[in-house]
XYZ file of C-alpha atoms in Angstrom:
767
model
C -28.804 -12.329 124.835
C -27.261 -15.693 123.907
C -25.114 -17.594 126.390
C -22.008 -17.635 124.201
C -20.758 -14.613 122.119
C -22.690 -14.294 118.869
C -21.052 -14.038 115.438
C -21.042 -10.237 115.434
C -19.303 -10.133 118.819
C -16.665 -12.646 117.697
C -16.124 -10.648 114.508
C -15.823 -7.461 116.564
C -13.231 -9.119 118.797
C -11.248 -10.213 115.729
C -11.331 -6.842 113.972
C -11.752 -4.320 116.770
C -9.529 -2.774 119.404
C -9.660 -4.070 122.975
C -9.529 -1.673 125.939
C -10.844 -1.138 129.493
C -13.441 1.626 129.868
C -12.488 2.208 133.563
C -8.975 0.994 133.232
C -5.808 2.703 134.430
C -2.701 2.873 132.318
C -2.167 -0.471 130.488
C 1.074 -1.117 132.394
C -0.717 -0.567 135.738
C -3.544 -2.900 134.680
C -0.981 -5.627 133.849
C 0.671 -5.058 137.232
C -2.665 -5.487 139.036
C -3.326 -8.782 137.274
C 0.133 -10.013 138.310
C -0.244 -8.851 141.923
C -3.503 -10.761 142.534
C -1.951 -14.286 142.333
C 0.836 -13.100 144.628
C -1.678 -11.880 147.262
C -3.638 -15.110 147.089
C -0.402 -17.081 147.535
C 0.418 -15.030 150.667
C -3.021 -15.762 152.151
C -2.513 -19.477 151.667
C 0.904 -19.564 153.312
C -0.756 -20.605 156.596
C -4.051 -22.533 156.739
C -6.183 -23.865 159.634
C -5.506 -27.377 158.459
C -2.348 -28.699 156.877
C -2.519 -28.996 153.078
C -0.408 -30.834 150.558
C 1.400 -28.729 147.902
C -1.020 -29.956 145.214
C -4.076 -28.850 147.176
C -2.471 -25.509 147.916
C -1.706 -24.992 144.217
C -5.325 -25.878 143.259
C -6.868 -23.500 145.769
C -4.429 -20.689 144.859
C -5.225 -21.153 141.174
C -8.998 -21.117 141.755
C -8.892 -18.023 143.969
C -6.514 -16.232 141.596
C -8.741 -16.908 138.574
C -11.821 -15.698 140.490
C -10.041 -12.508 141.550
C -8.713 -11.781 138.054
C -12.140 -12.357 136.454
C -13.725 -9.995 138.984
C -11.007 -7.393 138.308
C -11.468 -7.919 134.560
C -15.240 -7.266 134.894
C -14.814 -4.286 137.223
C -12.484 -2.544 134.761
C -15.299 -2.869 132.133
C -13.631 -4.445 129.090
C -14.888 -3.127 125.734
C -14.211 -3.816 122.069
C -14.051 -0.694 119.868
C -14.922 -1.304 116.228
C -16.288 0.588 113.251
C -19.566 0.144 111.431
C -21.538 1.844 108.690
C -25.246 2.349 108.574
C -26.824 -0.079 106.115
C -27.441 1.394 102.632
C -26.174 4.842 103.626
C -22.766 4.513 101.950
C -21.364 3.226 98.669
C -18.888 0.489 97.824
C -17.008 0.377 94.482
C -16.014 -3.035 93.078
C -13.448 -2.911 90.230
C -12.970 -6.076 88.169
C -10.022 -6.563 85.802
C -11.516 -7.233 82.341
C -8.276 -7.381 80.357
C -7.086 -10.246 78.166
C -4.904 -11.713 80.912
C -8.124 -12.773 82.635
C -8.508 -15.400 79.884
C -5.433 -17.282 81.151
C -6.304 -20.760 82.453
C -3.820 -21.028 85.327
C -6.211 -21.613 88.247
C -7.224 -24.888 89.864
C -8.994 -27.256 87.488
C -7.656 -25.405 84.405
C -10.178 -22.637 84.985
C -9.911 -19.191 83.476
C -9.212 -16.388 85.892
C -12.354 -14.586 84.744
C -14.586 -17.625 85.381
C -13.354 -18.000 88.960
C -13.751 -14.269 89.614
C -17.278 -14.329 88.192
C -18.225 -17.256 90.439
C -16.775 -15.533 93.496
C -18.731 -12.371 92.726
C -22.037 -13.528 91.282
C -22.266 -17.219 92.251
C -24.535 -18.707 94.938
C -21.912 -17.945 97.591
C -20.662 -14.807 95.832
C -19.680 -11.739 97.809
C -21.795 -9.166 95.965
C -25.056 -10.317 97.561
C -23.933 -9.878 101.213
C -22.112 -6.671 100.369
C -25.255 -5.282 98.738
C -27.177 -5.813 101.998
C -25.008 -3.234 103.738
C -23.727 -0.988 100.909
C -24.961 0.514 97.691
C -22.587 -1.406 95.453
C -21.322 0.040 92.155
C -19.459 -2.477 89.963
C -16.969 -1.475 87.265
C -14.996 -3.416 84.647
C -11.627 -1.991 83.682
C -8.882 -2.669 81.148
C -7.745 0.117 78.826
C -11.097 1.749 79.643
C -13.415 1.814 82.667
C -17.156 1.131 82.426
C -20.088 0.381 84.746
C -21.475 -3.161 84.630
C -24.586 -4.741 86.126
C -23.993 -8.493 85.794
C -21.430 -11.124 84.845
C -22.443 -11.221 81.185
C -20.801 -7.828 80.662
C -17.346 -9.192 81.524
C -15.520 -10.342 78.393
C -11.759 -10.281 79.206
C -11.064 -8.600 75.854
C -9.274 -5.397 76.893
C -5.708 -5.106 75.612
C -4.260 -3.269 78.615
C -4.532 -3.078 82.397
C -4.534 0.467 83.727
C -4.827 0.244 87.511
C -4.241 3.942 88.067
C -6.727 4.877 85.337
C -9.350 2.612 86.925
C -8.869 4.094 90.393
C -8.778 7.645 89.057
C -11.984 7.317 87.041
C -13.880 5.639 89.880
C -12.712 8.405 92.181
C -14.043 10.984 89.713
C -17.386 9.210 89.175
C -18.098 8.525 92.853
C -16.233 11.469 94.321
C -19.404 13.277 95.400
C -20.900 10.213 97.110
C -20.203 8.759 100.586
C -17.765 6.075 99.449
C -16.822 3.639 102.215
C -14.308 1.445 100.405
C -13.064 0.087 97.077
C -12.605 -3.581 96.162
C -10.044 -4.112 93.361
C -9.816 -7.583 91.750
C -6.903 -8.057 89.333
C -3.688 -9.940 88.622
C -1.829 -6.703 89.379
C 0.047 -6.797 86.066
C -0.214 -3.088 85.404
C 1.102 -2.077 81.952
C 0.080 1.576 81.858
C 2.474 4.472 82.322
C 0.934 5.956 85.497
C 1.792 4.755 89.011
C -1.326 3.367 90.777
C 0.223 4.035 94.186
C -0.386 7.761 93.681
C -4.141 7.188 93.391
C -4.043 4.703 96.274
C -2.482 7.342 98.532
C -5.203 9.816 97.526
C -7.858 7.299 98.561
C -5.966 6.751 101.800
C -5.893 10.496 102.472
C -9.697 10.525 102.098
C -9.993 7.514 104.466
C -11.344 5.277 101.698
C -9.481 1.945 102.012
C -8.823 -0.215 98.947
C -9.170 -3.973 99.425
C -7.214 -5.767 96.709
C -7.790 -9.356 95.570
C -5.144 -11.168 93.499
C -6.131 -13.572 90.705
C -3.775 -16.044 89.047
C -0.495 -17.787 89.760
C 2.629 -15.812 90.555
C 4.536 -17.614 87.790
C 3.008 -19.225 84.700
C 4.395 -22.797 84.972
C 4.261 -23.784 81.271
C 4.784 -21.094 78.680
C 6.903 -20.025 75.704
C 6.642 -16.334 74.912
C 8.023 -13.898 72.359
C 8.998 -10.955 74.533
C 10.634 -8.671 71.966
C 11.312 -8.418 68.243
C 13.831 -5.978 66.783
C 13.956 -5.292 63.053
C 14.595 -2.312 60.810
C 11.372 -0.319 60.513
C 12.497 0.868 57.079
C 14.995 -0.542 54.600
C 16.651 1.392 51.818
C 18.079 -1.086 49.410
C 15.489 -3.870 49.062
C 18.051 -6.411 50.295
C 18.200 -8.678 53.328
C 17.691 -7.411 56.852
C 18.101 -9.080 60.232
C 15.343 -9.809 62.737
C 16.380 -10.284 66.377
C 13.969 -12.235 68.581
C 13.885 -12.515 72.377
C 12.250 -15.746 73.505
C 11.441 -16.569 77.150
C 10.228 -19.915 78.430
C 9.225 -21.725 81.595
C 8.770 -25.460 81.907
C 10.159 -26.527 78.521
C 13.933 -26.589 79.073
C 15.775 -28.402 76.298
C 12.722 -28.783 74.079
C 13.263 -28.241 70.321
C 10.973 -25.707 68.630
C 10.945 -23.882 65.316
C 10.888 -20.133 64.713
C 9.213 -18.932 61.519
C 8.695 -15.571 59.866
C 5.594 -15.480 57.686
C 4.582 -13.022 54.992
C 0.894 -13.857 54.851
C 0.803 -17.599 54.148
C 4.381 -17.698 52.857
C 7.278 -18.718 55.081
C 10.165 -16.350 54.342
C 12.599 -17.409 57.097
C 12.859 -20.222 59.643
C 15.244 -21.550 62.263
C 15.155 -24.630 64.516
C 16.292 -23.941 68.089
C 16.599 -25.724 71.438
C 15.069 -23.892 74.389
C 17.343 -22.846 77.233
C 16.948 -23.397 80.994
C 13.613 -22.720 82.696
C 13.055 -19.048 83.382
C 15.680 -17.991 80.845
C 15.381 -15.530 77.977
C 17.513 -15.973 74.864
C 18.070 -13.964 71.695
C 17.919 -15.435 68.209
C 18.534 -13.900 64.776
C 16.885 -14.595 61.431
C 17.563 -13.079 58.021
C 14.741 -11.918 55.726
C 14.704 -10.724 52.136
C 11.633 -8.596 51.313
C 9.521 -9.733 48.375
C 7.971 -6.447 47.231
C 8.388 -2.665 47.446
C 5.712 -1.668 49.956
C 5.082 -1.805 53.692
C 5.104 -5.505 54.605
C 3.477 -6.966 57.725
C 5.435 -9.989 58.900
C 4.385 -12.432 61.616
C 6.930 -14.209 63.748
C 5.707 -17.598 65.013
C 7.092 -20.134 67.479
C 5.750 -23.681 67.737
C 2.716 -24.073 70.020
C 3.238 -26.941 72.473
C 0.259 -28.920 73.777
C 0.952 -28.229 77.445
C 1.285 -24.461 77.059
C -1.019 -22.319 79.183
C -0.685 -19.148 77.062
C -0.636 -19.510 73.285
C -1.299 -15.892 72.323
C 2.346 -14.859 72.937
C 3.628 -17.432 70.432
C 2.952 -14.937 67.609
C 4.260 -11.438 67.049
C 3.550 -9.083 64.149
C 5.944 -6.379 62.987
C 6.033 -3.929 60.086
C 8.936 -3.321 57.723
C 8.496 -0.462 55.287
C 10.077 -1.456 51.963
C 8.321 1.286 50.003
C 9.937 3.092 47.111
C 11.539 6.278 48.369
C 13.842 8.943 46.948
C 17.499 7.876 46.951
C 19.931 9.299 49.449
C 21.832 12.218 47.896
C 25.593 11.921 48.280
C 28.181 14.374 47.001
C 31.588 12.935 46.081
C 34.525 15.273 45.506
C 38.043 14.157 44.624
C 41.271 15.949 43.845
C 42.344 13.653 40.975
C 41.168 10.516 39.118
C 41.761 7.365 41.200
C 40.873 3.692 40.971
C 39.154 4.159 44.327
C 36.738 6.732 42.858
C 35.890 4.521 39.882
C 34.935 1.516 41.994
C 33.097 3.539 44.630
C 31.040 5.039 41.842
C 30.228 1.579 40.444
C 29.126 0.370 43.880
C 26.788 3.347 44.308
C 25.327 3.091 40.824
C 24.254 -0.481 41.514
C 22.171 0.628 44.509
C 18.869 2.347 43.770
C 18.766 3.777 47.288
C 21.841 5.932 46.546
C 22.515 8.820 44.165
C 26.175 9.752 43.888
C 26.794 13.192 42.374
C 30.535 13.532 41.802
C 32.848 16.484 41.174
C 36.271 15.229 40.047
C 39.327 17.376 39.335
C 40.963 15.953 36.223
C 43.688 18.584 35.801
C 44.552 22.174 36.607
C 41.276 24.077 36.364
C 39.536 21.072 34.801
C 36.665 19.277 36.508
C 34.330 16.429 35.571
C 30.750 16.081 36.870
C 28.794 12.809 36.980
C 25.408 11.746 38.389
C 24.014 15.278 38.366
C 20.260 15.925 38.215
C 20.403 19.279 36.426
C 22.920 21.019 34.153
C 23.574 23.611 36.861
C 24.266 21.154 39.685
C 27.878 21.596 40.859
C 28.558 23.897 37.904
C 30.336 26.322 40.235
C 32.238 23.626 42.106
C 31.798 22.702 45.739
C 28.586 24.342 47.068
C 29.108 27.763 48.552
C 25.701 28.199 50.242
C 23.724 26.229 52.808
C 20.780 25.891 50.412
C 23.011 24.177 47.828
C 25.026 21.972 50.191
C 22.153 20.989 52.459
C 20.377 19.305 49.535
C 22.838 16.464 50.021
C 22.695 13.909 52.826
C 26.411 13.088 52.902
C 29.728 14.281 51.472
C 32.606 11.962 50.521
C 36.050 13.523 49.962
C 39.069 11.939 48.318
C 42.597 13.349 48.117
C 41.772 17.052 48.190
C 44.170 19.923 48.781
C 43.500 22.902 51.032
C 43.072 25.178 47.968
C 39.923 23.254 47.044
C 37.938 24.945 49.882
C 37.521 28.511 50.999
C 37.322 29.213 54.713
C 33.578 29.850 54.313
C 33.085 26.487 52.594
C 34.891 24.655 55.387
C 32.688 26.399 57.959
C 29.677 25.481 55.836
C 30.845 21.856 55.824
C 31.058 21.920 59.601
C 27.481 23.275 59.782
C 26.430 20.592 57.312
C 27.419 17.886 59.793
C 26.749 19.547 63.141
C 23.515 21.399 62.298
C 22.113 19.807 59.147
C 22.823 16.302 60.468
C 24.673 15.141 57.353
C 27.601 12.748 57.105
C 31.201 13.347 56.017
C 33.701 10.702 54.923
C 37.382 11.407 54.343
C 38.565 8.579 52.095
C 42.283 8.598 51.524
C 44.950 11.115 52.476
C 44.232 14.269 54.426
C 46.200 17.267 53.189
C 48.554 18.586 55.876
C 47.111 22.043 55.379
C 43.674 20.736 56.396
C 44.891 19.181 59.652
C 44.368 22.389 61.629
C 41.071 23.312 59.920
C 37.504 22.639 61.069
C 37.697 19.447 59.020
C 40.106 18.168 61.648
C 37.426 18.814 64.268
C 34.811 16.852 62.330
C 36.818 13.681 61.709
C 36.900 10.811 64.261
C 40.736 10.758 64.272
C 43.080 13.527 65.353
C 44.904 14.695 62.182
C 48.648 15.183 62.445
C 50.974 16.725 59.878
C 53.030 14.120 58.063
C 56.359 15.747 58.979
C 55.631 15.257 62.691
C 55.294 11.492 62.234
C 58.188 9.086 62.680
C 59.938 8.502 59.344
C 58.722 4.929 58.986
C 55.075 6.110 59.230
C 55.370 8.728 56.478
C 54.533 8.183 52.855
C 51.343 6.166 52.693
C 51.689 4.794 49.151
C 55.446 4.822 48.642
C 56.581 1.528 47.198
C 59.480 -0.603 48.239
C 60.314 -1.453 51.818
C 58.422 1.466 53.300
C 56.191 0.184 56.127
C 53.127 2.259 55.265
C 53.188 1.182 51.615
C 53.365 -2.547 52.156
C 50.508 -4.984 51.603
C 48.484 -5.709 54.718
C 45.274 -7.510 55.734
C 43.166 -5.072 57.780
C 42.146 -6.328 61.195
C 38.522 -6.132 62.331
C 38.175 -4.729 65.843
C 35.475 -6.111 68.136
C 33.340 -3.079 67.254
C 33.978 -3.583 63.547
C 33.125 -7.277 63.619
C 29.572 -6.523 64.699
C 29.142 -3.169 62.949
C 26.412 -3.088 60.271
C 28.854 -1.170 58.050
C 31.188 -4.116 57.662
C 28.912 -7.147 57.834
C 29.369 -9.502 54.901
C 27.103 -12.184 56.395
C 24.707 -12.384 59.334
C 26.505 -15.477 60.664
C 29.514 -14.427 62.756
C 31.717 -17.310 61.659
C 30.902 -16.828 57.986
C 31.492 -13.088 58.312
C 34.967 -13.674 59.775
C 35.798 -16.177 57.032
C 34.730 -13.799 54.243
C 36.883 -11.036 55.698
C 39.846 -13.371 55.882
C 39.445 -14.135 52.164
C 39.528 -10.502 51.032
C 42.683 -9.429 49.156
C 45.279 -7.437 51.039
C 45.210 -3.646 50.849
C 48.236 -1.566 49.966
C 49.122 1.687 51.641
C 47.792 3.472 54.712
C 47.881 7.188 55.540
C 48.765 7.469 59.220
C 46.754 9.852 61.346
C 46.783 10.534 65.030
C 44.918 8.651 67.719
C 41.129 8.126 67.625
C 39.178 10.819 69.437
C 37.288 10.079 72.666
C 33.919 8.626 71.701
C 35.074 7.451 68.262
C 34.734 3.802 67.223
C 37.615 2.130 65.390
C 36.227 -0.551 63.069
C 39.368 -1.531 61.121
C 43.007 -1.165 62.086
C 46.447 -2.016 60.718
C 47.608 -5.436 61.931
C 51.158 -4.352 62.809
C 51.776 -0.605 62.571
C 51.401 1.446 65.738
C 51.451 5.143 66.536
C 51.825 6.284 70.141
C 51.516 2.672 71.337
C 48.199 2.138 69.619
C 47.316 0.301 66.403
C 46.985 2.691 63.457
C 43.255 3.078 62.646
C 42.131 2.293 59.115
C 38.403 3.016 59.488
C 36.873 5.003 62.339
C 33.477 6.626 62.927
C 31.925 9.057 65.359
C 28.901 11.266 65.989
C 29.535 14.957 65.467
C 26.776 17.319 66.506
C 23.621 16.122 64.770
C 25.544 14.212 62.107
C 28.216 11.577 61.537
C 31.772 11.413 60.293
C 34.058 8.662 59.074
C 37.736 8.379 58.189
C 39.064 5.708 55.816
C 42.815 6.095 55.664
C 43.605 4.091 52.520
C 42.928 4.438 48.811
C 43.151 0.751 47.913
C 39.762 -0.807 48.745
C 39.345 -1.178 44.968
C 41.531 -4.279 45.358
C 38.563 -5.992 47.068
C 36.840 -5.833 43.687
C 39.619 -6.148 41.132
C 41.308 -9.137 42.781
C 38.131 -11.064 43.551
C 35.849 -12.998 41.236
C 33.279 -10.942 39.344
C 30.473 -12.638 41.307
C 31.830 -11.500 44.656
C 30.033 -8.372 45.940
C 32.036 -7.731 49.117
C 33.441 -4.403 47.876
C 30.041 -3.118 46.765
C 28.392 -4.290 49.963
C 30.910 -2.597 52.265
C 30.732 0.699 50.371
C 26.952 0.702 50.045
C 26.524 -0.016 53.747
C 29.028 2.725 54.622
C 27.405 5.310 52.363
C 23.939 4.509 53.690
C 25.224 4.758 57.249
C 26.646 8.208 56.493
C 23.471 9.514 54.884
C 20.454 7.728 56.297
C 20.110 9.772 59.508
C 20.290 13.140 57.754
C 16.833 14.670 58.203
C 14.648 15.350 55.192
C 12.835 18.651 54.728
C 9.672 16.824 55.783
C 9.822 13.782 58.055
C 7.080 11.751 59.730
C 7.340 9.912 63.022
C 4.997 8.024 65.344
C 4.982 7.924 69.126
C 5.197 4.108 69.130
C 6.720 1.349 67.057
C 3.327 -0.389 66.832
C -0.179 0.018 68.218
C -2.979 -2.181 69.492
C -6.640 -1.791 68.620
C -8.125 1.240 70.363
C -4.791 2.945 71.041
C -4.334 6.631 70.389
C -1.905 7.314 67.534
C 0.194 10.478 67.650
C 1.637 11.419 64.246
C 4.352 14.079 64.194
C 5.611 15.836 61.073
C 8.809 17.880 61.240
C 9.120 20.597 58.580
C 12.413 22.357 57.810
C 13.000 25.323 55.534
C 15.586 25.547 52.747
C 18.400 26.096 55.256
C 17.087 23.239 57.391
C 15.819 25.493 60.110
C 12.452 24.655 61.742
C 9.538 26.022 59.709
C 6.648 27.214 61.885
C 4.662 28.724 59.011
C 3.627 25.609 57.122
C 0.122 24.320 56.488
C -0.247 20.556 56.836
C -3.039 18.058 56.260
C -2.887 14.352 56.995
C -4.744 11.763 54.931
C -5.209 8.424 56.670
C -6.070 5.139 54.929
C -7.032 2.207 57.171
C -6.612 -1.503 56.317
C -10.132 -1.599 54.847
C -9.286 1.203 52.405
C -11.375 3.871 54.138
C -9.842 7.340 53.827
C -10.146 10.232 56.263
C -8.506 13.673 56.425
C -7.173 15.261 59.601
C -5.608 18.700 60.033
C -2.201 18.857 61.687
C -1.510 21.631 64.174
C 1.793 23.234 65.064
C 3.138 22.237 68.487
C 3.887 25.607 70.038
C 6.493 23.998 72.345
C 8.408 22.314 69.522
C 9.647 24.393 66.594
C 8.845 23.000 63.170
C 6.789 20.111 64.562
C 3.147 19.524 63.678
C 0.983 16.843 65.281
C -2.241 14.974 64.781
C -3.999 12.512 67.094
C -6.584 9.846 66.378
C -7.587 6.377 67.533
C -6.688 3.310 65.480
C -9.324 0.594 65.690
C -8.730 -1.865 62.851
C -5.793 -4.287 62.981
C -3.444 -4.200 59.980
C -1.366 -1.654 58.062
C -2.481 1.977 58.189
C -1.002 4.455 55.697
C -0.662 8.182 56.185
C 0.115 10.884 53.627
C 1.098 14.344 54.844
C 0.522 17.231 52.451
C 2.676 20.298 53.129
C 2.423 23.863 51.922
C 5.117 26.181 53.254
C 5.404 29.925 53.366
C 9.126 29.647 54.103
C 10.384 28.966 50.624
C 10.118 26.894 47.473
C 11.484 23.492 46.675
C 9.927 21.741 49.659
C 8.427 18.291 49.266
C 4.654 18.680 49.073
C 3.832 15.118 50.123
C 5.346 12.574 52.474
C 4.107 9.041 53.081
C 4.546 6.662 56.003
C 2.856 3.631 57.500
C 2.189 2.151 60.926
C 0.723 -1.138 62.082
C -2.018 -2.070 64.528
C -1.329 -5.555 65.870
C -2.946 -7.977 68.305
C -1.763 -7.014 71.770
C 0.789 -9.100 73.655
C 0.936 -6.767 76.639
C -1.470 -8.881 78.649
C 0.283 -12.175 77.943
C 3.877 -11.261 78.703
C 4.784 -11.080 82.398
C 1.227 -12.238 83.077
C 1.858 -13.792 86.494
C 0.123 -12.480 89.602
C 1.875 -9.383 90.972
C 0.722 -9.696 94.565
C 3.413 -7.244 95.700
C 1.868 -4.447 93.630
C -1.632 -5.197 94.906
C -0.358 -5.332 98.505
C 1.312 -1.934 98.100
C -1.920 -0.445 96.753
C -3.843 -1.846 99.738
C -1.253 -0.682 102.279
C -1.046 2.822 100.781
C -4.806 3.278 101.160
C -5.318 1.627 104.547
C -6.904 -1.530 103.143
C -5.870 -5.192 102.969
C -4.741 -7.693 100.353
C -6.351 -11.128 99.801
C -5.630 -14.051 97.518
C -8.673 -15.026 95.462
C -9.616 -18.065 97.641
C -9.750 -15.703 100.681
C -12.225 -13.304 99.098
C -15.134 -14.238 101.396
C -13.137 -13.047 104.399
C -13.232 -9.619 102.797
C -17.012 -9.298 103.378
C -16.626 -9.182 107.171
C -13.348 -7.247 107.186
C -14.611 -4.293 105.162
C -17.160 -3.279 107.761
C -14.647 -3.175 110.608
C -11.902 -1.163 108.937
C -12.135 2.546 109.823
C -13.211 4.812 107.015
C -14.463 8.284 106.306
C -18.117 7.267 106.758
C -17.869 4.599 109.458
C -18.792 5.288 113.089
C -17.036 4.049 116.178
C -18.966 1.432 118.151
C -18.113 0.070 121.613
C -19.357 -3.330 122.719
C -19.163 -4.301 126.419
C -17.633 -7.640 127.306
C -17.998 -7.576 131.145
C -21.664 -8.652 131.122
C -21.300 -11.574 128.744
C -23.310 -14.543 130.225
C -20.482 -16.988 129.740
C -18.180 -14.812 131.949
C -20.761 -14.862 134.786
C -21.219 -18.614 134.376
C -17.453 -19.133 134.433
C -17.205 -17.056 137.644
C -19.980 -19.107 139.331
C -18.336 -22.393 138.296
C -14.947 -21.331 139.650
C -16.433 -20.048 142.944
C -18.400 -23.299 143.332
C -15.290 -25.386 142.742
C -13.387 -23.261 145.261
C -16.166 -23.685 147.885
C -16.399 -27.449 147.333
C -12.624 -27.882 147.515
C -12.443 -25.889 150.744
C -15.333 -27.835 152.311
C -13.783 -31.120 151.272
C -10.520 -30.215 153.055
C -12.365 -28.798 156.075
C -11.238 -25.226 155.591
C -13.301 -22.252 156.736
């Protein structure tokens, strides 16, 4: 036995629990240690020879220390700790192998992975001493978990960090073995859907502590990152679309940079910006005009600055599908020929994404059809069956009297919006007889009969000094100013200027107040009804569909009184018609579970099939043909989702980056006339998940450790972990008690103190 405590004893003292083997209650033991100095002091109150206060204090202190050491030894002090038998248990080491481990934010501009590798496998690495006591199993994890044997198998190429998946899979693989503990090394930036604390608590319940080690800096000091890009996934009219970009930065406040949108090697949009304050995130908007009719993969780029630590998040790819597609079918019905109808028709005819089939009453019992696909279309007037009406995506109605519709047709129109998901626009005057019909329920304004209005609000188009027939410049509301229906330019100031230059309208049909939930986009600048500005254009959701009210018949003035080159009238009407119709579901529609994918992700393709009455069709037979970016084609069957009527799904993994195309072939037993093929596209892009919010999340790692009974360490502290693991209680550790009373240095200390006491007493002549 060595004179001083050896390393194992010191480690036991640091990590174990101290107690007295023969000790009374802890409070009584403390009382005894306090009583001893008091007794010694009483004994030295009177001495055979007079003593100075200093000598008395010295002798009392020496005797008290001797008595307390003797009491300490008699109570038999012990340290209780926990140990495992060498090589009888297992230890799992999980190493984060995701792309964020490539970040060079550690001392000396080192990659996280390089420092971790050195700490594990280097000359002073922890795996060697851990392997002396445990059977160590090492795993690399990212979006997958795999066993590794040496540092060469770590690549930092995974595009996700799934902490819960890593813990779950290790638990499954080593569940039948005596597992003492788990070491988890990561930056803690979990980007999977599952909560790792659930797995940590399961390990804790099994008395398997998790020791977490954090790698990286809490905040990346120098970085510009694209955090989000929002753009239309599909466009209908082959015209411009807006791209909104969220840009975050740290360490480059006030620096000028340039945003670019690239189509291959061609720059299609650019904007110079000045970065905001450190730690801020700002939104920018660019306008793009697609070059060709197909799915186009764009790349957004921001200047790479020399000092940046992460460059991968300076690029972001997104897909916009500009493929040719069938036009939206819109039915227009009007009670008499109007200038409004003529110019609306011209606007629609100039847009290949729209087909306007019109049914115009030209006189008593006389009707005129335009834009029809077949001789029989609309031959019997307004559709009288769901199969006929539901072929359209939207219905626009002009000045129509109540006699135009039967009660069944009005009910059918209500089903068209609420159930079919179509759109309805009332453009012009609403017949008083229709105010109390279901059409009044559909519209975003509350219809009122004209005779119930104040006299100055009646008339609509009456000339002279009548208020509702006067010229007026419609006023954009705050909702209308930013609505995609009414945008004339992406720049707010330019948009306001263009609206101010439009000719005045003449005549407004006054309705009641907007309904709760409706959005008023345009309103009369001066007329009010019930203390509220009279709405000119309002929209709302109704059931599965949409409705709009436009209470004037003079928007044709925006065309006739402007130069022939001005397209404001056409643009407003095209945007409004597309808004009405574009959300109406097709008989066959394709959707994906994500906006974009990264290499190796599972793709879930869903196809929704509706029958002729737009009810879910569960009796269809579907096959999916997939074409990857290399042109390789594969066929996959789609199966009906028993929990979701009319929905069929297929799952596969996407490996190659680029545009993937899918074609769904449908055969239905529910009826004829269904589309037999439907095409769509999705994109597999380089992952940014590991480079956004890539700072060390020590709080997450600490919670995982606490939930399991383990401890958290920063990477420089990792060597401390080697000694701590052994002394933390676990399912396969045994309790060990080590006596402290017989330590040689305690006996030596007692002899020294007794000798000093004897010499002091002899020197002062005491017995």
